[in-house]
Amino acid sequence: MRTEKPIQRIALAYSGGLDTSVMIPWLRDNYGCEVLAVVADIGQEEDFEAVREKALRTGAVACEVVDLKAEFASGYLFPALRAGAIYEGRYLLGTALARPLIAKAQVETALAHGCDALAHGCTGKGNDQVRFEVTYRTLAPQLRVVAPWREWDLRSREDEFAYAEARGISLPVTPENPYSIDQNLWHTSTEGGVLEDPAMAPPDDIYRMTTDPADAPDEPRVVEISFERGFPTALDGARLEPWHLIETLNEIAGSHGVGRVDLVESRLVGMKSRGVYETPAGTVLRAALRDLESLTLDHATAAYKEGLSTRYGELVYQGHWFTALRESLDTFLDASHQTVTGTVSVKLFKGTCMPVARVSPFSLYQEDLATFGEDAVYDQKDAAGFIRLWGLSAEVRARVLAGPAGPAAAHAPSASPTASESMAPESTAPGREAVLSG
Ligand code: ARG
């Protein structure tokens, strides 16, 4: 028995695929409400007019297509790139970054059209339900949430077709795609089908954004990426809007086979899953930015950021985009990346991408300091005192552990105590004064 008041109008995050198409009549039947289809254009290849027609034909009262490409690139992808966000060391988070934005646009559209509820097409086994619903609850806790996959008893494509047909809705029977694919401006993610066996290599024909590295051009291509404060601004000297830069670089890097990853990941809901990702532009931009950071960040800041990248990746993966932690980390990065400005040349060749040259007005690399030749700034004699102090604690500890026998005894192979005793007679151990006299 539902005790809440009945839903009048629900906004469904609609893709035009089979599942969300069947959800339109299902929501009408089961909740007796109007369904507003909200379609996010997030850079996927799609005929949005056809998607709109399909939504209306299957029973939606209206369909809104929202163009999110620019906001996705500048407000989500580039901040995550600057943060070095990555999950479990390899996943560049293309799906995870899209979800909070799609959910936000859905909430805004829902409120603008007087909806009192939200629905999405995610299954009850994945990460995406969490990412959508955490965003809903953060931005519009007053709206009710319906997740048909967790409620209905349709278990197969056949069930779904039969359900629609019984309601006089004909859905074109498309050839069954054996994979679950999620595509946007940043990546294509492919899961399911034969990929469910992690012991099997992915079939060659699953890739959509990248050429097989073996078939990529025999000539390398060098691209120049310019950054300002950690954000990409130009490609080969031409200033481009973020989404346009990504789109253009996807073409170039994809044609050289760059950006493929095949991995097993730990889902938020506890299980391991296997996925194949193609993130061509993201892979190149990440390599270029890291290279520029080596030139412009001091060691301590860069090393600190390394840990932050992992944490940032985790929070994105786990649906915590709209949180104090993400905002706070971005504030840190605003400060740390003030000087991460410059240009990096990256060589693309048969699936690899390698930074080969870099320049920055804030370069910390000073040729006169690093040179092996003569220089006036650095006095080599200074190094001796530095080394004594730098190694002091290690030296003291070794002395203490060694006891009266001297430091060599403590580090000698334990199997030959007699040898070590003879190697470090008490009389020849360096005197304590040598360390402590200064
Ligand atoms: N496992 C990835 C994530 O959780 C992608 C999920 C969606 N991809 C898909 N092919 N259905 O971010």
PDB file of N, CA and C and ligand atoms in Angstrom, residues 91 95-96 127-128 131 180-182 189-191 265 277 317, ligand 1:
ATOM      1  N   TYR A  91      40.723   4.061 -14.544  1.00  0.00           N
ATOM      2  CA  TYR A  91      39.455   4.475 -15.172  1.00  0.00           C
ATOM      3  C   TYR A  91      39.315   5.994 -15.120  1.00  0.00           C
ATOM      4  N   THR A  95      31.678   7.852 -17.450  1.00  0.00           N
ATOM      5  CA  THR A  95      30.271   7.676 -17.067  1.00  0.00           C
ATOM      6  C   THR A  95      29.988   8.366 -15.732  1.00  0.00           C
ATOM      7  N   ALA A  96      30.892   8.167 -14.799  1.00  0.00           N
ATOM      8  CA  ALA A  96      30.691   8.694 -13.445  1.00  0.00           C
ATOM      9  C   ALA A  96      30.591  10.220 -13.439  1.00  0.00           C
ATOM     10  N   ASN A 127      26.488   1.239 -10.351  1.00  0.00           N
ATOM     11  CA  ASN A 127      26.869   2.488  -9.706  1.00  0.00           C
ATOM     12  C   ASN A 127      25.938   3.636 -10.068  1.00  0.00           C
ATOM     13  N   ASP A 128      25.378   3.561 -11.273  1.00  0.00           N
ATOM     14  CA  ASP A 128      24.674   4.733 -11.793  1.00  0.00           C
ATOM     15  C   ASP A 128      23.421   5.087 -11.001  1.00  0.00           C
ATOM     16  N   ARG A 131      24.644   7.248  -8.249  1.00  0.00           N
ATOM     17  CA  ARG A 131      25.045   8.590  -8.692  1.00  0.00           C
ATOM     18  C   ARG A 131      23.827   9.455  -8.994  1.00  0.00           C
ATOM     19  N   SER A 180      26.436  -3.702 -23.150  1.00  0.00           N
ATOM     20  CA  SER A 180      25.881  -2.501 -22.548  1.00  0.00           C
ATOM     21  C   SER A 180      26.896  -1.389 -22.807  1.00  0.00           C
ATOM     22  N   ILE A 181      26.441  -0.373 -23.551  1.00  0.00           N
ATOM     23  CA  ILE A 181      27.379   0.677 -23.968  1.00  0.00           C
ATOM     24  C   ILE A 181      26.945   2.011 -23.400  1.00  0.00           C
ATOM     25  N   ASP A 182      27.882   2.766 -22.877  1.00  0.00           N
ATOM     26  CA  ASP A 182      27.583   4.133 -22.448  1.00  0.00           C
ATOM     27  C   ASP A 182      28.574   5.059 -23.135  1.00  0.00           C
ATOM     28  N   SER A 189      32.123   3.415 -22.878  1.00  0.00           N
ATOM     29  CA  SER A 189      32.320   2.315 -21.939  1.00  0.00           C
ATOM     30  C   SER A 189      31.523   1.133 -22.472  1.00  0.00           C
ATOM     31  N   THR A 190      32.172  -0.022 -22.508  1.00  0.00           N
ATOM     32  CA  THR A 190      31.494  -1.219 -22.991  1.00  0.00           C
ATOM     33  C   THR A 190      31.599  -2.298 -21.926  1.00  0.00           C
ATOM     34  N   GLU A 191      30.447  -2.848 -21.566  1.00  0.00           N
ATOM     35  CA  GLU A 191      30.410  -3.910 -20.556  1.00  0.00           C
ATOM     36  C   GLU A 191      29.471  -5.008 -21.042  1.00  0.00           C
ATOM     37  N   GLU A 265      36.968  -3.578 -12.315  1.00  0.00           N
ATOM     38  CA  GLU A 265      36.845  -2.502 -11.323  1.00  0.00           C
ATOM     39  C   GLU A 265      35.951  -2.915 -10.163  1.00  0.00           C
ATOM     40  N   TYR A 277      37.180   0.556 -21.809  1.00  0.00           N
ATOM     41  CA  TYR A 277      36.972   1.994 -21.976  1.00  0.00           C
ATOM     42  C   TYR A 277      37.835   2.532 -23.100  1.00  0.00           C
ATOM     43  N   TYR A 317      33.619   8.605  -8.663  1.00  0.00           N
ATOM     44  CA  TYR A 317      33.096   7.255  -8.910  1.00  0.00           C
ATOM     45  C   TYR A 317      31.922   6.956  -7.986  1.00  0.00           C
TER      46      TYR A 317
HETATM   47  N1  ARG B   1      31.434   0.890 -14.853  1.00  0.00           N
HETATM   48  C1  ARG B   1      31.423   2.246 -15.305  1.00  0.00           C
HETATM   49  C2  ARG B   1      31.037   3.180 -14.178  1.00  0.00           C
HETATM   50  O1  ARG B   1      30.449   2.735 -13.236  1.00  0.00           O
HETATM   51  C3  ARG B   1      30.527   2.439 -16.507  1.00  0.00           C
HETATM   52  C4  ARG B   1      29.062   2.128 -16.303  1.00  0.00           C
HETATM   53  C5  ARG B   1      28.166   2.357 -17.481  1.00  0.00           C
HETATM   54  N2  ARG B   1      28.637   1.683 -18.645  1.00  0.00           N
HETATM   55  C6  ARG B   1      27.948   0.796 -19.377  1.00  0.00           C
HETATM   56  N3  ARG B   1      28.565   0.248 -20.381  1.00  0.00           N
HETATM   57  N4  ARG B   1      26.731   0.476 -19.104  1.00  0.00           N
HETATM   58  O2  ARG B   1      31.298   4.349 -14.221  1.00  0.00           O
END
